mmCIF file of C-alpha atoms and ligand atoms in Angstrom:
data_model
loop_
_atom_site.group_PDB
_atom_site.id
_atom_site.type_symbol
_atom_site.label_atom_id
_atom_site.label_comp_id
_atom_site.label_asym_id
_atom_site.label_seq_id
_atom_site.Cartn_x
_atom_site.Cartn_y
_atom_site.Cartn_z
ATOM 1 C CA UNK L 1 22.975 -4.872 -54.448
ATOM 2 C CA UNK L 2 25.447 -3.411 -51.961
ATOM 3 C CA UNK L 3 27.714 -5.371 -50.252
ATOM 4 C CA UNK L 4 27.355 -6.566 -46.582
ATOM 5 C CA UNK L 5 30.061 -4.888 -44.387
ATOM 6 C CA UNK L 6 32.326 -6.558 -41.871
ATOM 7 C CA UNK L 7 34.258 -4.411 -38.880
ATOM 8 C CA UNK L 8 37.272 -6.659 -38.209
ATOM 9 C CA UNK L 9 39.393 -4.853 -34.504
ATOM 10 C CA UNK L 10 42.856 -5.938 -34.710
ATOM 11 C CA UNK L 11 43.216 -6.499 -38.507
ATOM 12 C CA UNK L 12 46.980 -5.453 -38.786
ATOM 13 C CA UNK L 13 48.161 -8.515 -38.211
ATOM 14 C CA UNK L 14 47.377 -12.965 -37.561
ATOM 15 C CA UNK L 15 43.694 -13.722 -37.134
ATOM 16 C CA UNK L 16 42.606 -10.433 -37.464
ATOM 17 C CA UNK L 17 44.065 -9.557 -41.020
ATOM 18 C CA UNK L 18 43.099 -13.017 -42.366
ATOM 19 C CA UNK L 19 39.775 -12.539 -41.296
ATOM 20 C CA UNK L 20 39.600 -9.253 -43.361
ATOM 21 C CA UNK L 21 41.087 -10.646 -46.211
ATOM 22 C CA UNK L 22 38.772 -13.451 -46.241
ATOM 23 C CA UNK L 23 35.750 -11.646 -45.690
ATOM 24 C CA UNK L 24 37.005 -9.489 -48.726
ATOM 25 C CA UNK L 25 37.165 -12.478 -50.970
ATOM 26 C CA UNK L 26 33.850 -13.681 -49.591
ATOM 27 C CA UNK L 27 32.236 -10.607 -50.843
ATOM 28 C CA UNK L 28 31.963 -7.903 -48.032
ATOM 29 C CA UNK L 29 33.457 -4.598 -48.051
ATOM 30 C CA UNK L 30 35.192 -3.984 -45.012
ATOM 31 C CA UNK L 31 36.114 -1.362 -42.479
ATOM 32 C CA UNK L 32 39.822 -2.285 -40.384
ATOM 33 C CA UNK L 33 40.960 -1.368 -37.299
ATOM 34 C CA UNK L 34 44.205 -1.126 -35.615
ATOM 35 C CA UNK L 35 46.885 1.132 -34.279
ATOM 36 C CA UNK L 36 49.210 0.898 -36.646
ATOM 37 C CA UNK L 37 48.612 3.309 -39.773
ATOM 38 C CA UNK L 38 51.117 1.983 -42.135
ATOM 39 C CA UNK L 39 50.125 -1.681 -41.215
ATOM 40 C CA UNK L 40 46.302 -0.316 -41.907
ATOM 41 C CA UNK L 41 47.360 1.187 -45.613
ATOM 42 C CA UNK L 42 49.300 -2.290 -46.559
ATOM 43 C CA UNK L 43 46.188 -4.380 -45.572
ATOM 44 C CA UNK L 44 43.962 -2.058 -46.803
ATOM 45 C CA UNK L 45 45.861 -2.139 -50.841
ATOM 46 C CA UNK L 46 45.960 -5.580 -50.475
ATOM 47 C CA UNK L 47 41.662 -5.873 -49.887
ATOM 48 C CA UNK L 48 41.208 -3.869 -52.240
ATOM 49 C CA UNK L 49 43.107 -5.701 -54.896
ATOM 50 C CA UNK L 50 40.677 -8.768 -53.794
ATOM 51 C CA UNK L 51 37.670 -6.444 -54.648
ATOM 52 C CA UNK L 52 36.683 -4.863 -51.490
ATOM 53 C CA UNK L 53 36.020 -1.466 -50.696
ATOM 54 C CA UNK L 54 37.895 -0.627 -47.529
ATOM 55 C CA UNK L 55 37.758 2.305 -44.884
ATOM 56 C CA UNK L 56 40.787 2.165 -42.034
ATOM 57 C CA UNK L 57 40.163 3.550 -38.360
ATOM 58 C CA UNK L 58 43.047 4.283 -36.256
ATOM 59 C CA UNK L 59 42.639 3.607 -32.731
ATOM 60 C CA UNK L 60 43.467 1.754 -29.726
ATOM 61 C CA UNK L 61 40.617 -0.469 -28.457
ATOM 62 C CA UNK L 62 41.449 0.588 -24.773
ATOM 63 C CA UNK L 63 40.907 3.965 -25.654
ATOM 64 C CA UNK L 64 36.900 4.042 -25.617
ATOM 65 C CA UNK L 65 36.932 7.690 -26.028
ATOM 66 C CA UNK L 66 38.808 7.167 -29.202
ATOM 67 C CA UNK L 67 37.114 3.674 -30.043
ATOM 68 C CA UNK L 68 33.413 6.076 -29.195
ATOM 69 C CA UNK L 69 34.913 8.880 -32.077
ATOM 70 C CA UNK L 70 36.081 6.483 -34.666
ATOM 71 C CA UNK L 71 32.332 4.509 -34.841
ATOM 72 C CA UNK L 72 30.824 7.869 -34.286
ATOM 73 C CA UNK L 73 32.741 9.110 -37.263
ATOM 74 C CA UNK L 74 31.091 6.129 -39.561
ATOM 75 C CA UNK L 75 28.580 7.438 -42.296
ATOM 76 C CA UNK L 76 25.726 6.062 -44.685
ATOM 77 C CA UNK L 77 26.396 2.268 -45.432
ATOM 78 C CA UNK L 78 29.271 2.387 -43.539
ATOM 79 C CA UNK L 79 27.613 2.850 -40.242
ATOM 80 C CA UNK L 80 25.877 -0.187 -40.990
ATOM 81 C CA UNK L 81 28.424 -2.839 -39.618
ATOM 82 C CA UNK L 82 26.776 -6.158 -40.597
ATOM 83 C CA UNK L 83 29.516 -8.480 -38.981
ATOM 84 C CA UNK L 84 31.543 -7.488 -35.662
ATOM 85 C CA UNK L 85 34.611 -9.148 -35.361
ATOM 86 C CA UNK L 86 36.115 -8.754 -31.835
ATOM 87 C CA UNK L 87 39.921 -9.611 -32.604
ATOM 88 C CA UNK L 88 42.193 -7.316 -31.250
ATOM 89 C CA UNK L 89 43.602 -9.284 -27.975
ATOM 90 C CA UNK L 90 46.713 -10.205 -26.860
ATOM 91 C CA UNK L 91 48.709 -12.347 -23.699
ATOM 92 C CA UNK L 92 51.123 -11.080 -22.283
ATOM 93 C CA UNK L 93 53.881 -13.136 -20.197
ATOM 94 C CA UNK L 94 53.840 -17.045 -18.593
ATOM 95 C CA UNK L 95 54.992 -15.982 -15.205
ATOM 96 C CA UNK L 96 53.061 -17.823 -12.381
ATOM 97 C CA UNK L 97 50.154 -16.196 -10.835
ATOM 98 C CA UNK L 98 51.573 -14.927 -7.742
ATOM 99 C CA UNK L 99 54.337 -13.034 -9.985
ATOM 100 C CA UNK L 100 52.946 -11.632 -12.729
ATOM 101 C CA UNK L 101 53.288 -8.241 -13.896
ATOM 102 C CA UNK L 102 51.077 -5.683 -12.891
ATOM 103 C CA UNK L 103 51.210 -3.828 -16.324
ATOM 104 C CA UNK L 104 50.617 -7.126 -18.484
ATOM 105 C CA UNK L 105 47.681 -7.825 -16.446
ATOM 106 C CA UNK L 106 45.955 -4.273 -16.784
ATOM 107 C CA UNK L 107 46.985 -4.094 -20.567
ATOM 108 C CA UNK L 108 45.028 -8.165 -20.653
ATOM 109 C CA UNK L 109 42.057 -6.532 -18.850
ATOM 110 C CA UNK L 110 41.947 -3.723 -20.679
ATOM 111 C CA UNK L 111 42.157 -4.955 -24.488
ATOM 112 C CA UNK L 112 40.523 -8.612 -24.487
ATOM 113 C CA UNK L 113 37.710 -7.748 -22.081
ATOM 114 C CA UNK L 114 36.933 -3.858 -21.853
ATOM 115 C CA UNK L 115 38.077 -3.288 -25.207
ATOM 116 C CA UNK L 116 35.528 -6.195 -26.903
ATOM 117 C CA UNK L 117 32.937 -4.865 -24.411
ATOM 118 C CA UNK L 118 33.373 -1.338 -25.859
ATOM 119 C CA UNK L 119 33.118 -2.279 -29.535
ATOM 120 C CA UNK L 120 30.063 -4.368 -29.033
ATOM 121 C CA UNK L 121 28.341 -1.401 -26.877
ATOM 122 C CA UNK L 122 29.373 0.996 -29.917
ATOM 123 C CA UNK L 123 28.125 -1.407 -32.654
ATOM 124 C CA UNK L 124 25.400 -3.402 -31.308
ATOM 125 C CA UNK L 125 22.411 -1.248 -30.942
ATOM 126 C CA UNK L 126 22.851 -0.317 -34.401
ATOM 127 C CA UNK L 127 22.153 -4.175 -35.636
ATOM 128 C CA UNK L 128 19.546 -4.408 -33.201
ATOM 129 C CA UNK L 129 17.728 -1.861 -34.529
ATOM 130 C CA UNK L 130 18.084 -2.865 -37.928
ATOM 131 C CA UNK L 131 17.278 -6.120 -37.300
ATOM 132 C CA UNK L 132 20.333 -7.578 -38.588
ATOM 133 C CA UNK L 133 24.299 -8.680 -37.949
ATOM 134 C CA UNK L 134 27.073 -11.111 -36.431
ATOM 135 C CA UNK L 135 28.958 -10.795 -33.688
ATOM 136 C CA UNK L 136 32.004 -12.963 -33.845
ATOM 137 C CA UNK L 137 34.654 -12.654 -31.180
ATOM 138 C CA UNK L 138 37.932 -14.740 -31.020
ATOM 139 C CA UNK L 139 37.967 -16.362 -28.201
ATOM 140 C CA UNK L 140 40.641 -19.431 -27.304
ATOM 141 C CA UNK L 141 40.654 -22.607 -25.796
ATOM 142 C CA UNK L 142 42.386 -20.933 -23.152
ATOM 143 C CA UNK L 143 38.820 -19.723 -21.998
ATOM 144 C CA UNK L 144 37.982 -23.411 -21.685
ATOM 145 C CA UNK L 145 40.497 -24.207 -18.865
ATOM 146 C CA UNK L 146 43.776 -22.789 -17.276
ATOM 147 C CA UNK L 147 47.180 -23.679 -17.928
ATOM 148 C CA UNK L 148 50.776 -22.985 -16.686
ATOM 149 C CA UNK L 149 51.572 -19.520 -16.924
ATOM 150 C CA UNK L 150 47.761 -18.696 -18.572
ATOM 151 C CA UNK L 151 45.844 -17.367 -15.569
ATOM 152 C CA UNK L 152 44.945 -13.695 -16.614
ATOM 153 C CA UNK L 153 45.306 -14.203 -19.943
ATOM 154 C CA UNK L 154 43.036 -17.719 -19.772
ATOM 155 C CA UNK L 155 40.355 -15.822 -17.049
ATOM 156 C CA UNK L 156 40.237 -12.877 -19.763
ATOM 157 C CA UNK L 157 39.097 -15.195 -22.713
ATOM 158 C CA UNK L 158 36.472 -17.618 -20.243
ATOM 159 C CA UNK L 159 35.341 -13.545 -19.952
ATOM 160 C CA UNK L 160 35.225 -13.595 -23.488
ATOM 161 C CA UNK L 161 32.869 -16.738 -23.439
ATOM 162 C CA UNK L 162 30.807 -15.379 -20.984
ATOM 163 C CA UNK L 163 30.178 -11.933 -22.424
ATOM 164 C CA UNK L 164 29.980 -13.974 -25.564
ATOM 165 C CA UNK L 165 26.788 -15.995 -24.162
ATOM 166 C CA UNK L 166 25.244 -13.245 -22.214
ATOM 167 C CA UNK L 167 25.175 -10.904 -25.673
ATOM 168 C CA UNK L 168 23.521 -14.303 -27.445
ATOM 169 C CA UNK L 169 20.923 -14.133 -24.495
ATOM 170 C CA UNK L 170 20.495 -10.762 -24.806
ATOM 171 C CA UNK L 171 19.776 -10.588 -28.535
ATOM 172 C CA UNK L 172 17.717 -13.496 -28.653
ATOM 173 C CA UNK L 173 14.428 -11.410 -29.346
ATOM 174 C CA UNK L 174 16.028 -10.158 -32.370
ATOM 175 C CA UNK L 175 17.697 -11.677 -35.949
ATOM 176 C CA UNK L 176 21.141 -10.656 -34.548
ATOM 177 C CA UNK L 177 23.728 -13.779 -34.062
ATOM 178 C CA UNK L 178 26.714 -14.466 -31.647
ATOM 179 C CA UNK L 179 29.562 -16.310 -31.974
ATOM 180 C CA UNK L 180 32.943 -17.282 -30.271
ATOM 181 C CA UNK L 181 35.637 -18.841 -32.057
ATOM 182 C CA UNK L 182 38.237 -20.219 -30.052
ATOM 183 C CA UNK L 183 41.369 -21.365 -31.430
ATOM 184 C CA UNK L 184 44.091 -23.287 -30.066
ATOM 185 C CA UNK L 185 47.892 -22.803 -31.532
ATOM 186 C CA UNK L 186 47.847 -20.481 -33.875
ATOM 187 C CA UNK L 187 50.998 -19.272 -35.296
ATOM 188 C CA UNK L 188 50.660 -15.124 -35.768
ATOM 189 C CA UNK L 189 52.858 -12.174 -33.822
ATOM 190 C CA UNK L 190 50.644 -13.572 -30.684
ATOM 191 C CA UNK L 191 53.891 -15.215 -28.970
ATOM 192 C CA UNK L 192 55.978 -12.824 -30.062
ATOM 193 C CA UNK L 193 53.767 -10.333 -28.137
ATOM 194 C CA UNK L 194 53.138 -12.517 -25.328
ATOM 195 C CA UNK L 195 57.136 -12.912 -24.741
ATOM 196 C CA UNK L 196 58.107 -9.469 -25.431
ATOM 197 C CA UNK L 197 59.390 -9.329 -28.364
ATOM 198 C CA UNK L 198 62.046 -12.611 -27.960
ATOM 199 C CA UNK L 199 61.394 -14.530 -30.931
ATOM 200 C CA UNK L 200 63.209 -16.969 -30.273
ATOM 201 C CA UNK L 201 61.240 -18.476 -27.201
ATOM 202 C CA UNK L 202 57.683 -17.336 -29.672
ATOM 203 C CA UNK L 203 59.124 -20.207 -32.198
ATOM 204 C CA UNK L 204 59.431 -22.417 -29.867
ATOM 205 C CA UNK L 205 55.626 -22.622 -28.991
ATOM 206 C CA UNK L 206 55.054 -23.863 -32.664
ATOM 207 C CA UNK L 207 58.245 -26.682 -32.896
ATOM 208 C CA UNK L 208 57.045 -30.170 -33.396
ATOM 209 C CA UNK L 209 53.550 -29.146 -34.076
ATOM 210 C CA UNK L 210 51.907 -28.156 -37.471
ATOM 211 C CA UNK L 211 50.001 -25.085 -35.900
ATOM 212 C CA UNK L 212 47.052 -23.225 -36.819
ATOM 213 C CA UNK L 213 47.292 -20.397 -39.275
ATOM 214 C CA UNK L 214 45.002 -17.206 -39.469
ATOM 215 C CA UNK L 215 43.237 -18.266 -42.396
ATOM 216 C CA UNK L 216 41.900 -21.427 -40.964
ATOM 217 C CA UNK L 217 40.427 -19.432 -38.305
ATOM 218 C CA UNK L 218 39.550 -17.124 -40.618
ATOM 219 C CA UNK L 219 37.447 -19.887 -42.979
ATOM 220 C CA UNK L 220 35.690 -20.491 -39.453
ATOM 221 C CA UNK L 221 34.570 -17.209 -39.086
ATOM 222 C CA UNK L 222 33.506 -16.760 -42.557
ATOM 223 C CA UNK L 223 31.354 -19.931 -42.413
ATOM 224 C CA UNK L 224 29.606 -18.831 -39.246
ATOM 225 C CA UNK L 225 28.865 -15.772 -41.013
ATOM 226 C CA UNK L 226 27.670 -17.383 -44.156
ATOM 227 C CA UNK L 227 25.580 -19.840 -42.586
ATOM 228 C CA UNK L 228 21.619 -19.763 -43.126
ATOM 229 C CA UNK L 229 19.759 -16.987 -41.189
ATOM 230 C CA UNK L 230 18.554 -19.138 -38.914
ATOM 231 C CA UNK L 231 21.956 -21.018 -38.044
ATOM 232 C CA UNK L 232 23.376 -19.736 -35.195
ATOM 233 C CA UNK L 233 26.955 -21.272 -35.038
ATOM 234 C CA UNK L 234 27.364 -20.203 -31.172
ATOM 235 C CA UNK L 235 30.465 -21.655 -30.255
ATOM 236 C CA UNK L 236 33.557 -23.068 -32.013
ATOM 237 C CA UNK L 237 36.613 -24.834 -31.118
ATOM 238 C CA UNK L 238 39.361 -25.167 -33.485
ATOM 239 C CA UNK L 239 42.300 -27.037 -32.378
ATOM 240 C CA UNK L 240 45.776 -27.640 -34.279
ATOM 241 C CA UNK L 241 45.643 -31.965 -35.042
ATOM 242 C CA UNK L 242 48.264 -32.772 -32.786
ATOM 243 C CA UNK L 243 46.914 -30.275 -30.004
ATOM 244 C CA UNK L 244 44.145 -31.890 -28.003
ATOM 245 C CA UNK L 245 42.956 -29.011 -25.009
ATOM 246 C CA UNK L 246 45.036 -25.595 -23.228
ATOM 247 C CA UNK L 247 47.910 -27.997 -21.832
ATOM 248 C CA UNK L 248 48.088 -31.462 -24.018
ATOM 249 C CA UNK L 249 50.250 -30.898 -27.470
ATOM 250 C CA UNK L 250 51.983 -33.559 -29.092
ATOM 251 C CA UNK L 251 55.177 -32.858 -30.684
ATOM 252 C CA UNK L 252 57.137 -34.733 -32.747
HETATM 253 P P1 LIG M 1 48.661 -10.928 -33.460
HETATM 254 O O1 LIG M 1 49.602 -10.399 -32.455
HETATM 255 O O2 LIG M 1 49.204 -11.392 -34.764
HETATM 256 O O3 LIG M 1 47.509 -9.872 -33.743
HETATM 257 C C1 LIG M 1 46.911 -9.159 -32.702
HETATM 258 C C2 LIG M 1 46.122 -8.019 -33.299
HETATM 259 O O4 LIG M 1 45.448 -7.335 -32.234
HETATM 260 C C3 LIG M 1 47.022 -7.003 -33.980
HETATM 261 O O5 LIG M 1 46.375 -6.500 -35.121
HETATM 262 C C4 LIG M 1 47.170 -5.942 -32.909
HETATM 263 O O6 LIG M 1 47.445 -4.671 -33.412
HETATM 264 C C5 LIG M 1 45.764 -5.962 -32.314
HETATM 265 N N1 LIG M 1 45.740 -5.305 -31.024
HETATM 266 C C6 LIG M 1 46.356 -5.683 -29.881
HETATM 267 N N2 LIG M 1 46.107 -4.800 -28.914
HETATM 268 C C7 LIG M 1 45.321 -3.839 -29.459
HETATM 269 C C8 LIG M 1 44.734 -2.655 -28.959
HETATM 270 N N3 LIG M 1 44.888 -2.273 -27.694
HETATM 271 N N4 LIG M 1 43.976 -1.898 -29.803
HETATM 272 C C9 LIG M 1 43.824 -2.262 -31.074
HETATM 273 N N5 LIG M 1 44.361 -3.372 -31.608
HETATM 274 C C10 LIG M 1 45.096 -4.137 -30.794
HETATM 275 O O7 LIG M 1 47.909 -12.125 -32.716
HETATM 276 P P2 LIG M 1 46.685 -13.047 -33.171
HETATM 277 O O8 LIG M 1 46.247 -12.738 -34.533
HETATM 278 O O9 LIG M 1 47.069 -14.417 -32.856
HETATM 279 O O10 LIG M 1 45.586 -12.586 -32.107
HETATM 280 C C11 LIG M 1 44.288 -12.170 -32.476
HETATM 281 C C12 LIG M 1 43.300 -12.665 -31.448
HETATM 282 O O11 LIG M 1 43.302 -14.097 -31.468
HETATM 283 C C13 LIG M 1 43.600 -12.266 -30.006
HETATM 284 O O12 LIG M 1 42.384 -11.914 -29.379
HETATM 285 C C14 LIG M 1 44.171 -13.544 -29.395
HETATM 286 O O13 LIG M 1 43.958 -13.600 -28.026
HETATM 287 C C15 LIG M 1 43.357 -14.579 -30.152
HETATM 288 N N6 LIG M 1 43.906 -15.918 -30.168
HETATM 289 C C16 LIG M 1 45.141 -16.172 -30.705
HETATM 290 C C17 LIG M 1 45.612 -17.469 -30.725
HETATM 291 C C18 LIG M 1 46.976 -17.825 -31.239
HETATM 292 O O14 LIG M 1 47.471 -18.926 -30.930
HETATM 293 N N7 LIG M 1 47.611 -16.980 -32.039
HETATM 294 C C19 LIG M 1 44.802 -18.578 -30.214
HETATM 295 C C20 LIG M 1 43.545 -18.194 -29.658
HETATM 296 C C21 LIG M 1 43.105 -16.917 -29.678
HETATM 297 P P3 LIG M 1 48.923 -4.049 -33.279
HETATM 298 O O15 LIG M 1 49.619 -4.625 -34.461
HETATM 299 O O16 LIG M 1 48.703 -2.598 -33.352
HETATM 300 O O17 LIG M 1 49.531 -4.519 -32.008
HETATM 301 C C1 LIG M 2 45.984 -18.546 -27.686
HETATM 302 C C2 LIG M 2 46.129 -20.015 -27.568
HETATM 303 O O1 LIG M 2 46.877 -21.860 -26.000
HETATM 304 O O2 LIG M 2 48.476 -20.123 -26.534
HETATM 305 O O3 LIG M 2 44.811 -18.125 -27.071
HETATM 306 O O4 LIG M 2 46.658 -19.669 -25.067
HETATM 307 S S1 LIG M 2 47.079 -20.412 -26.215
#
């Protein structure tokens, strides 16, 4: 029997390579995305070594023109994506509302909402028509609520959970399932992004608190995906222990 394929956007790196790597060892072949071509090669050797069959597309998420070509490009099996994974996202900065940078906000925008909106227009009429696939985007638990310093980044994933739920509305009449998983701390490049690179201020987000790690999302995702056809696991919130919502961590 073939194996099922999984898309995973975003899988050079944190949530979205552990996602790959566990849908590899769960059985799938997969196709990975990213902009980073020598990032794509190393994840893709290291999938294959776990079994998997892999094809890499090189593109920016933003860039639907080049998103349209790469899923445009996919042929036989492979253009039969059996499990989306919306990943590639990103915050950028903590400044207060009324300060934030222009840029960061556009490149927010742009990636976690218009860039998940893009793949799921590209990929989603294909499993509706074959009466079959997952959706899974990564959402946060800073779509459940704002906090200091979130506000575009926070109102881009509560987007997330809203385009999330209108696509499970939407597909309803069909066998095709939707899912947001939204993680609190998880530790990844995501701070290092969000701060621009200082590292030193990204490790402090994760001092005095056992965070999150990719895989444990990843085992999320995987078990949505594996559960029963007619499980829908719609909505999941996976917190670090000592992390209780957006604001409230407890460090030691
Ligand atoms: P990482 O920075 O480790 O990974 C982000 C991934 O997204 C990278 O592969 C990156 O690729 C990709 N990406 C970013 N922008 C684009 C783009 N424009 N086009 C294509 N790929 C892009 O962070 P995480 O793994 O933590 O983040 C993954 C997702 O998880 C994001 O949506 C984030 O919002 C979400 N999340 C993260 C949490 C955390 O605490 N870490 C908690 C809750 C949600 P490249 O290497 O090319 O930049
Ligand atoms: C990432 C988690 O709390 O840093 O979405 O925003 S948080």
């Amino acid at each position: 029997m073939e194996k099922k394929i999984a898309l995973v956007t975003g899988a050079t790196s944190g949530i979205g390579e552990a996602c790959a790597r566990r849908f590899a060892q769960g059985g799938y072949d997969l196709i990975i995305t990213g902009r980073r071509q020598d990032r794509l090669a190393e994840v893709k050797a290291q999938l294959e070594a776990d079994g998997a069959k892999v094809l890499t597309l090189l593109f920016d998420v933003r860039d639907r023109a080049a998103a349209t070509a790469a899923v445009d490009s996919l042929e036989g099996r492979w253009a039969e994506v059996d499990v989306l994974i919306n990943n590639a996202g990103l915050a950028l900065g903590l400044e207060p509302e009324y300060e934030g940078s222009y840029d960061d906000w556009d490149t927010m925008v742009d990636t976690n909402i218009k860039g998940l909106l893009t793949m799921t227009r590209l990929v989603v009429p294909g499993m509706v028509a074959r009466g079959r696939g997952h959706v899974i985007n990564i959402g946060s638990v800073a779509g459940d609520a704002a906090y200091a310093g979130g506000n575009v980044y926070c109102a881009t994933k509560a987007a997330v959970k809203t385009l999330t739920d209108g696509l499970r509305i939407d597909v309803a009449d069909t066998a095709v399932r939707v899912t947001n998983v939204k993680p609190g701390l998880v530790q990844t490049n995501f701070s290092t992004t969000r701060f621009h690179g200082d590292n030193e201020r990204a490790d402090g987000v994760y001092k005095g608190i056992q965070p999150l790690t990719g895989g444990d999302i990843a085992d999320v995702a995987f078990y949505a995906a594996s559960a029963p056809a007619h499980v829908q696991i719609a909505e999941v919130l996976v917190l670090a222990t000592h992390q209780a919502s957006g604001s409230v961590v407890k460090r030691k």
